[in-house]
Short mmCIF file of C-alpha atoms in Angstrom, two decimals:
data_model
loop_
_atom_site.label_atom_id
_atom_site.label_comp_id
_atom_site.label_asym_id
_atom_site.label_seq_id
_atom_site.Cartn_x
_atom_site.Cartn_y
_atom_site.Cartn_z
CA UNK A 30 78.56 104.07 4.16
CA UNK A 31 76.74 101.48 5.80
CA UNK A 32 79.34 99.92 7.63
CA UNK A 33 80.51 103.62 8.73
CA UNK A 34 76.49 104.01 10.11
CA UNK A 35 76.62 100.60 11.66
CA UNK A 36 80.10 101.29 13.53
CA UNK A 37 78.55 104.77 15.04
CA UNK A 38 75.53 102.49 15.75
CA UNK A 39 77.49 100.96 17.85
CA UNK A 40 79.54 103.22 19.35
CA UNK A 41 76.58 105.00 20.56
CA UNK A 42 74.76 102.16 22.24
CA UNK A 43 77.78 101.11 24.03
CA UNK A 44 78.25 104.63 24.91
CA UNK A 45 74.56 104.79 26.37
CA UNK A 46 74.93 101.51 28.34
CA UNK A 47 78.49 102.87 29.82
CA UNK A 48 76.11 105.90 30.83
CA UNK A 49 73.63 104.03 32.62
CA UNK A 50 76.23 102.05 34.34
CA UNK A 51 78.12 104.80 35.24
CA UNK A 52 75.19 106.31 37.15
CA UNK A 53 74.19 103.80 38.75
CA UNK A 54 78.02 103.07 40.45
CA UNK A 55 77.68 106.94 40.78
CA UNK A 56 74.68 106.50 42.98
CA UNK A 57 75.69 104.10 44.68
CA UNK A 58 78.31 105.72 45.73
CA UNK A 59 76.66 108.51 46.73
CA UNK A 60 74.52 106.23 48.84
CA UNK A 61 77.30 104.63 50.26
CA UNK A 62 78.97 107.86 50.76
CA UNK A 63 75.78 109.66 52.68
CA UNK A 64 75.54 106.74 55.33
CA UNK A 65 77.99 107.45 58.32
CA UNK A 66 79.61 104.61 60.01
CA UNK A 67 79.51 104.32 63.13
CA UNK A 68 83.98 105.42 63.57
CA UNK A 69 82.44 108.87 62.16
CA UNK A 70 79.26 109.95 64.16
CA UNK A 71 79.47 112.89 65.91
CA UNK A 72 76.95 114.18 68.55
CA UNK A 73 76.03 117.91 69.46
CA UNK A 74 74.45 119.34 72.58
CA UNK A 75 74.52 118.38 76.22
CA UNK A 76 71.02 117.77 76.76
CA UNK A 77 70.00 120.56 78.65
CA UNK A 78 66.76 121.68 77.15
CA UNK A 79 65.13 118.43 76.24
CA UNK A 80 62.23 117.05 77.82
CA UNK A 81 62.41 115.23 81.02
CA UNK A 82 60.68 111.86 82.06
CA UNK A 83 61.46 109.84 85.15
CA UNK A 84 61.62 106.36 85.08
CA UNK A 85 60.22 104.01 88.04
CA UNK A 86 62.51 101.57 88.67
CA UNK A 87 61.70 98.30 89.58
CA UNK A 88 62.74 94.77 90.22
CA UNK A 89 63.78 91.77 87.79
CA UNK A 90 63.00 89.72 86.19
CA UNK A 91 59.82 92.68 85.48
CA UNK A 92 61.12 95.82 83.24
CA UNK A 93 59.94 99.29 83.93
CA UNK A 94 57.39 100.99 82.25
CA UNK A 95 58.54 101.67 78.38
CA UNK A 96 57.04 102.55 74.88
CA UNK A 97 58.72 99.82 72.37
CA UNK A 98 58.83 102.96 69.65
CA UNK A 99 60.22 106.44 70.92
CA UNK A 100 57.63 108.93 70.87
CA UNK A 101 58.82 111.97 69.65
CA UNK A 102 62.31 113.43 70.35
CA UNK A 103 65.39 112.25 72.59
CA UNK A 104 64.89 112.92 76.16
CA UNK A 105 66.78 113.28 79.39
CA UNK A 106 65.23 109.76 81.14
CA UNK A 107 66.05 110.17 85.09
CA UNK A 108 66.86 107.36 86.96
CA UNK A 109 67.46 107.25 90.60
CA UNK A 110 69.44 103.79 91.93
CA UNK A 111 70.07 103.75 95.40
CA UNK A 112 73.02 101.37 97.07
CA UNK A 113 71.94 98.68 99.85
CA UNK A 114 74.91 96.20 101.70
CA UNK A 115 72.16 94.00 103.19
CA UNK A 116 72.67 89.98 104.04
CA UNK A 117 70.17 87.86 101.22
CA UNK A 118 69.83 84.32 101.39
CA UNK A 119 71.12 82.75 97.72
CA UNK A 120 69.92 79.27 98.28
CA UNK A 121 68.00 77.71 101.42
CA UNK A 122 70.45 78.33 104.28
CA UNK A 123 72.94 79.93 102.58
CA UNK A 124 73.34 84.05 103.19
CA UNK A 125 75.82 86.89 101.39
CA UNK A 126 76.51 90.21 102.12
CA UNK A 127 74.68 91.51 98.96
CA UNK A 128 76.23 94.81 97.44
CA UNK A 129 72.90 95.86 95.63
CA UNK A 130 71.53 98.33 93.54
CA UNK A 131 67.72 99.17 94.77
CA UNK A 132 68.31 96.24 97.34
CA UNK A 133 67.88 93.48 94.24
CA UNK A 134 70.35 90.57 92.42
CA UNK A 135 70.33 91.72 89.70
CA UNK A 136 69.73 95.49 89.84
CA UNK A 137 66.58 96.88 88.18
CA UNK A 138 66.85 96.82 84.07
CA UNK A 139 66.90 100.81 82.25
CA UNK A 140 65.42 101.31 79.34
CA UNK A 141 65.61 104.45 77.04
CA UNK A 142 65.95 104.99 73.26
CA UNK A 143 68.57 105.29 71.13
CA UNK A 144 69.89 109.12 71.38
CA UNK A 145 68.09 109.90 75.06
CA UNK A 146 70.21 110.61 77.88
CA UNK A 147 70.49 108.87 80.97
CA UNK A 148 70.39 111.42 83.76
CA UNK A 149 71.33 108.85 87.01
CA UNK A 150 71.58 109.86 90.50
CA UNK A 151 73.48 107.14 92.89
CA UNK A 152 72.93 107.76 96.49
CA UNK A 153 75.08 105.71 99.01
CA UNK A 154 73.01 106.27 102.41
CA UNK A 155 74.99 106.65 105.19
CA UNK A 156 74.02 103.44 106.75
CA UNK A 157 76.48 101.45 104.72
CA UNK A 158 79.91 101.08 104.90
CA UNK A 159 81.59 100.60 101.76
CA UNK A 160 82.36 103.60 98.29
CA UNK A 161 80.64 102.79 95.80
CA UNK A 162 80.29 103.78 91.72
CA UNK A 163 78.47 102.71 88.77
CA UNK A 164 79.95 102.24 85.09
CA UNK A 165 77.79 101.86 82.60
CA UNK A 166 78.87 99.75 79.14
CA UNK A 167 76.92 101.44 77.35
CA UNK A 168 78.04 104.99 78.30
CA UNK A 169 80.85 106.65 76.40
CA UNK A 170 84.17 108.33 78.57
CA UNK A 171 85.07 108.32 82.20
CA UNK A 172 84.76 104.68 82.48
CA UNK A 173 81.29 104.56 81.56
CA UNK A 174 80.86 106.53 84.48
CA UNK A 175 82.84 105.25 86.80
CA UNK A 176 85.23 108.27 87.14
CA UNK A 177 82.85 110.23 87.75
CA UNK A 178 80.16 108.81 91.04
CA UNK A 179 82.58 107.44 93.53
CA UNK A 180 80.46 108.12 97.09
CA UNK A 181 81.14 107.41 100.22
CA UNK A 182 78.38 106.45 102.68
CA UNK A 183 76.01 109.60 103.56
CA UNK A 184 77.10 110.52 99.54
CA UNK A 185 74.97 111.16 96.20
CA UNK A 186 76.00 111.58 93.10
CA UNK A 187 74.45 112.87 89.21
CA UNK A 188 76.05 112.17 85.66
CA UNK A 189 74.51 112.10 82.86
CA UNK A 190 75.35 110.39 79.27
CA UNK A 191 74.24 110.24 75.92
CA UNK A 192 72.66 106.57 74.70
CA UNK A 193 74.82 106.43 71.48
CA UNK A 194 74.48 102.58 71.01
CA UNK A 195 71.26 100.25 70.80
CA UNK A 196 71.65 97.20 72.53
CA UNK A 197 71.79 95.51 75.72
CA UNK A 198 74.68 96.36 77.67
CA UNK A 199 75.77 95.76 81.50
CA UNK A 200 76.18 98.03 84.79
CA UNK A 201 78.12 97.73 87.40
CA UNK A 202 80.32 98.64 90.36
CA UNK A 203 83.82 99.26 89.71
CA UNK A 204 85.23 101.12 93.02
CA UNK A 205 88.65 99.76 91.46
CA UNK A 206 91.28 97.28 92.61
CA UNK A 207 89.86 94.11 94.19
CA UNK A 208 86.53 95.61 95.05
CA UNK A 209 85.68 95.58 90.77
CA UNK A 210 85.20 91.98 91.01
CA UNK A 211 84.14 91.35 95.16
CA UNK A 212 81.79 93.71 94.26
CA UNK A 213 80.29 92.24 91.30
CA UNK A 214 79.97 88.93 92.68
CA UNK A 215 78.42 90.21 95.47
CA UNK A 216 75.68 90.82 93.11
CA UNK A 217 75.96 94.73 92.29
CA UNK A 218 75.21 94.35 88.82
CA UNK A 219 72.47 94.96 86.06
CA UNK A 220 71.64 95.85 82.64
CA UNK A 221 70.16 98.89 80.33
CA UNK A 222 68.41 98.42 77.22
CA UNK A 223 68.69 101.00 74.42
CA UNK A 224 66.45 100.27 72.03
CA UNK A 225 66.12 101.98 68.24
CA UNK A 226 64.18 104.53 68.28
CA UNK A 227 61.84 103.23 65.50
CA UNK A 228 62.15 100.04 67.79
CA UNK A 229 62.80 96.34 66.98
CA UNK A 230 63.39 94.71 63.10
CA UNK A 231 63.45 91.15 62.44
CA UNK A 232 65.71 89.30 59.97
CA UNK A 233 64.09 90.96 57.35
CA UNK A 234 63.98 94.13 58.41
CA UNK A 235 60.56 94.18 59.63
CA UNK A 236 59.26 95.78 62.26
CA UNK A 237 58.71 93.36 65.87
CA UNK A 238 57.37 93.93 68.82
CA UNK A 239 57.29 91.89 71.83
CA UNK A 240 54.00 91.37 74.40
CA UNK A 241 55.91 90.57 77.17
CA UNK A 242 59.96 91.23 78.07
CA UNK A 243 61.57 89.36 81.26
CA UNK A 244 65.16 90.25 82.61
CA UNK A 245 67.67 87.18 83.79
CA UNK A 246 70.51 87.64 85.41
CA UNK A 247 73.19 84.97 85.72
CA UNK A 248 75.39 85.64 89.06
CA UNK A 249 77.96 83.50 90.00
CA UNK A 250 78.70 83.44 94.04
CA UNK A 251 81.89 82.77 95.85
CA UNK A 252 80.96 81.87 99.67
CA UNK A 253 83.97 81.90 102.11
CA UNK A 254 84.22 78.52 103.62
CA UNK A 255 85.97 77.84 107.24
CA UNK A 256 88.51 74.32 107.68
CA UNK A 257 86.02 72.05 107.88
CA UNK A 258 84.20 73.26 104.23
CA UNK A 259 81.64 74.73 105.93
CA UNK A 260 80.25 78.27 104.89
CA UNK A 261 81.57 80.89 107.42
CA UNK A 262 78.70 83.20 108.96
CA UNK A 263 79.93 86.40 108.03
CA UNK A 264 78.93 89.43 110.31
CA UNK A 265 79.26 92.61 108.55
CA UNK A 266 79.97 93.33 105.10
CA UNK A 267 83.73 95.19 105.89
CA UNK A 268 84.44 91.29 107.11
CA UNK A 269 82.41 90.10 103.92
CA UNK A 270 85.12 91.83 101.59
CA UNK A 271 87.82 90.54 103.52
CA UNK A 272 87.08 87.08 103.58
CA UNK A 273 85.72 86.85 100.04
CA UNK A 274 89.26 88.15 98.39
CA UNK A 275 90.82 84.41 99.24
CA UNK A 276 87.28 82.44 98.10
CA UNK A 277 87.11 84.02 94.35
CA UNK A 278 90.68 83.71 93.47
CA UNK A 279 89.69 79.89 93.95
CA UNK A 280 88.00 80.95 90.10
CA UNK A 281 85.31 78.12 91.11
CA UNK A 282 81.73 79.29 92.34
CA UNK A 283 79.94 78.36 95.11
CA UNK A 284 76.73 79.19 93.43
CA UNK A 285 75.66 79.98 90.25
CA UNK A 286 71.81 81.04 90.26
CA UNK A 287 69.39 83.38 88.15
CA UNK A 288 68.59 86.61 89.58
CA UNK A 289 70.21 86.07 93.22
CA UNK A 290 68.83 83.02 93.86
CA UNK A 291 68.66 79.34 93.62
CA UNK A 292 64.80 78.93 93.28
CA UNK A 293 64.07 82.63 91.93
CA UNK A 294 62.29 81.58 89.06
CA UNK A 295 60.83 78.49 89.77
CA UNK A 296 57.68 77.14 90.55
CA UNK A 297 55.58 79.60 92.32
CA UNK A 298 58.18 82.81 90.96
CA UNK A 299 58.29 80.92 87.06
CA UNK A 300 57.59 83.36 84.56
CA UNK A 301 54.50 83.05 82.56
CA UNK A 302 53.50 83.49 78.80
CA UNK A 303 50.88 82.58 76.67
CA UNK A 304 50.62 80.65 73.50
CA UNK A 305 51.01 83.11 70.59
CA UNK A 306 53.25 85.96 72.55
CA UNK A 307 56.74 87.35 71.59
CA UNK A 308 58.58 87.22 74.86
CA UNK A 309 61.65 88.76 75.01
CA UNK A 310 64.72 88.07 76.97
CA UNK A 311 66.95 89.71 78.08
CA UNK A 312 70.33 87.88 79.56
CA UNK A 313 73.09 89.19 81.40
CA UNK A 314 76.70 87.82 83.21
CA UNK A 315 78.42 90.74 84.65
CA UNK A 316 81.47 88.18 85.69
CA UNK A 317 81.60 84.70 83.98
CA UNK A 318 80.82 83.11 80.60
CA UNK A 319 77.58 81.56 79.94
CA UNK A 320 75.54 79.78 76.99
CA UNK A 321 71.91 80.02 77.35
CA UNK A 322 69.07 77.61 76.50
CA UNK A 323 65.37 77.10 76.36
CA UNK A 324 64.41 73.88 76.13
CA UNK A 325 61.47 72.86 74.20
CA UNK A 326 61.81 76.36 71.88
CA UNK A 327 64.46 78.54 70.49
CA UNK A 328 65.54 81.72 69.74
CA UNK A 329 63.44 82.96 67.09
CA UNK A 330 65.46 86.39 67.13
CA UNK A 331 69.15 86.71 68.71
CA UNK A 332 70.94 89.77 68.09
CA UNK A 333 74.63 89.28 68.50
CA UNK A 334 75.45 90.24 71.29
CA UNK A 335 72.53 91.38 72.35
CA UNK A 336 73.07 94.82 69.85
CA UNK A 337 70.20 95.78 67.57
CA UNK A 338 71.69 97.39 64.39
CA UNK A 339 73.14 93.93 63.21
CA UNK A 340 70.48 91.92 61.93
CA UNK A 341 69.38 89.28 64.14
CA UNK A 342 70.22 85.74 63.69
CA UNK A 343 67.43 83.14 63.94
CA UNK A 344 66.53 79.54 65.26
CA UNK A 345 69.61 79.87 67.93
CA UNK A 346 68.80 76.61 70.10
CA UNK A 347 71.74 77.82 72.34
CA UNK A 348 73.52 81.52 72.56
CA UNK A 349 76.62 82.61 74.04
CA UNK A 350 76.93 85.47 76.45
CA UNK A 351 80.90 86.49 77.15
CA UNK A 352 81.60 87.61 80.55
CA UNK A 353 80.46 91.35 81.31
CA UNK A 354 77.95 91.17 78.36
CA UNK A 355 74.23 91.40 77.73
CA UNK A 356 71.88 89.11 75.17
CA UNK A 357 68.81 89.69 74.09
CA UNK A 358 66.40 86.92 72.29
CA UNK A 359 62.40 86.62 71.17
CA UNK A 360 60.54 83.43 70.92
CA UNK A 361 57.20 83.44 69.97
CA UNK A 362 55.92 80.63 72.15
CA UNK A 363 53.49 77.91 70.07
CA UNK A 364 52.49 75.19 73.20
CA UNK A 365 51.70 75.27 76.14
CA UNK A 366 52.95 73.58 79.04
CA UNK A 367 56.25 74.54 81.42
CA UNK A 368 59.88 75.44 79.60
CA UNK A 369 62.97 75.49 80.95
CA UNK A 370 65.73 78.89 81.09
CA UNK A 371 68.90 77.34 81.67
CA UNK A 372 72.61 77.31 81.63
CA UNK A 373 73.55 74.63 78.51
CA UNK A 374 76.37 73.46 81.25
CA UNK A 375 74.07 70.84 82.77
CA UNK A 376 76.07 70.60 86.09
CA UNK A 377 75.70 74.65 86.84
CA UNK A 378 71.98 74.56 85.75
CA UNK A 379 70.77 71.60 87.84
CA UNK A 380 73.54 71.45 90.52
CA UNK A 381 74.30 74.62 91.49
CA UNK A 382 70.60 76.70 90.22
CA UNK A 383 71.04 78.46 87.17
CA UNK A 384 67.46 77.74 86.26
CA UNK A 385 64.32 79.21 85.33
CA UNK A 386 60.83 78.08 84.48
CA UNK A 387 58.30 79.50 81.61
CA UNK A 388 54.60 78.63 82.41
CA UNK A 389 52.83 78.76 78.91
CA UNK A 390 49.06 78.73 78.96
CA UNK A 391 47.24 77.62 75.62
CA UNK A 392 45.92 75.31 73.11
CA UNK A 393 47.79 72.79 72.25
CA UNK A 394 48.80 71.81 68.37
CA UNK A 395 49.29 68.51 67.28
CA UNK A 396 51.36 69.93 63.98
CA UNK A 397 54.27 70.64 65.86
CA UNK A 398 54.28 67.76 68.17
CA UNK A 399 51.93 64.56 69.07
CA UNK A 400 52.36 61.69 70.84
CA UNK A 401 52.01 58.57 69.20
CA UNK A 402 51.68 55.74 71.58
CA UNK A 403 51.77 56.13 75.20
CA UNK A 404 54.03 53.99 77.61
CA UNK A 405 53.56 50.55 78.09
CA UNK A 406 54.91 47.50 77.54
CA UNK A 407 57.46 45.81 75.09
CA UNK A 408 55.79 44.43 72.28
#
């Protein structure tokens, strides 16, 4: 009788564990089951009725005016961008016909939430000579755009489209053929940001925010040159297009700067920080690979790819950014004194100007780094 007790004992407890087991797979399950990935989200509504906030545009490496956590619903965020052909000097003596949105290299950074639309009007005044679009990486359907705002001089254009994806993400002009690329290294090119809506988390799924947020553009030139290697003065930007087709099939840049020029952000134009603040960066190359570096710190936070739903990778001391891509990184700066934004490929950074300065004002702290002895002689 015992032995029969003992065996239902038994039977019972491992019955009861099985149970609690069972409910917690079942759960967990359920869990999995209730979170939609990303193949499955669907969207409803075109926007129409939600609120409506203009954004000021204005000009690298500075980002426009932008609350790091939404506030309240999705929006429609207007954006006006208006085209300029105008002749910029890239480095001392040497002049392109930009193809600009806003008149800059790069073209002003957007920033919205996660879920907002982006309600853009593109306005091609009559005063230039080329059509002109915009397609938008981070838009969904009629090539991000493109389809959809071809103008001709004297032209505007509106679209609108939802912000399904956080991240970073490129813009660009892609009037098709030949004139994707001649236009994009002619420096018509920028990025939008499309942050969470409950904004930034670190590795641990913290909560970040940044004090200050700067906006670099790699851009990669391709100057016509005549028989002698010398660069041709080109007159108008019709004669621009034509000349440039031969140059950039060469695959080898003339110049490769930050932000449309070869002393942008240096010395007087170097960006500033203090000790102690989160500076974010954003990073773009609308053409040409790049690896980024900032010597003397690192990249606290990188998010692959410059997209913030996958957790963010830490202590990068160099990060990748493919061709027609967007990064984004944080560094909490901890001494002072002047870093360096580069290009990890030496020769494009120091030789051709892919280069930037960070003046950091602050205490310095002999935990992290002290010198020892200063230099003198052999002993």
């Amino acid at each position: 009788m015992m032995k029969k007790n003992a065996f239902k004992s038994v039977i019972n407890l491992f019955l009861q564990s099985f149970a609690v087991i069972a409910l917690v797979v079942l759960f967990a399950a359920c869990k999995g089951g209730g979170s939609t990935s990303v193949i499955d989200q669907t969207y409803e509504g075109e926007g129409d009725n939600l609120e409506r906030v203009t954004q000021e545009m204005v000009a690298p490496p500075l980002l426009p005016k932008h609350d790091q956590v939404a506030i309240g619903g999705p929006k429609i965020v207007e954006v006006t961008l208006t085209i300029a052909e105008k002749k910029i000097e890239i480095a001392p003596g040497d002049s392109v016909w930009a193809m600009t949105f806003n008149g800059s290299v790069p073209a002003p950074m957007i920033v919205v939430h996660q879920d907002d639309f982006v309600e853009l009007t593109l306005i091609n005044p009559a005063t230039n000579t080329q059509l002109h679009n915009i397609d938008f990486h981070a838009a969904t359907g009629e090539m991000g755009g493109g389809d959809i705002s071809e103008v001709n001089p004297g032209q505007q254009v509106k679209f609108r489209f939802r912000a399904t994806r956080p991240g970073v993400f490129v813009y660009h002009c892609a009037p098709g053929g030949m004139m994707v690329p001649m236009h994009v290294v002619s420096g018509m090119n920028g990025a939008i940001m499309v942050l969470p809506r409950e904004g930034l988390k670190d590795e641990n799924g913290n909560p970040v925010t940044y004090d200050k947020a700067y906006y670099i553009a790699e851009q990669d030139f391709y100057l016509p040159k005549d028989a002698n290697g010398k660069y041709k003065n080109i007159a108008t930007p019709q004669q621009s297009m034509q000349e440039m087709e031969g140059a950039i099939k060469t695959l080898i840049p003339t110049h490769i700067v930050f932000n449309g020029h070869k002393t942008a952000l240096i010395g007087r134009r170097a960006l500033t920080a203090k000790v102690g603040e989160n500076v974010l960066f954003i990073t773009s190359q609308a053409n040409r690979d790049t690896r980024i570096h900032l010597i003397g710190g690192h990249a606290d936070l990188y998010w692959p790819a410059g997209k913030f739903n996958n957790k963010p990778y830490t202590d990068l001391e160099t990060w990748a950014i493919p061709g027609g891509s967007a990064a984004a990184a944080l560094y909490k700066f901890r001494e002072p004194g002047t870093y360096v934004y580069l290009n990890h490929n030496l020769i494009e950074a120091f030789a051709f100007g892919a280069i930037a300065q960070i003046k950091v004002e602050g205490e310095w702290d002999n935990s992290l780094m002290k010198q020892i002895e200063k230099p003198g002689p052999i002993k």
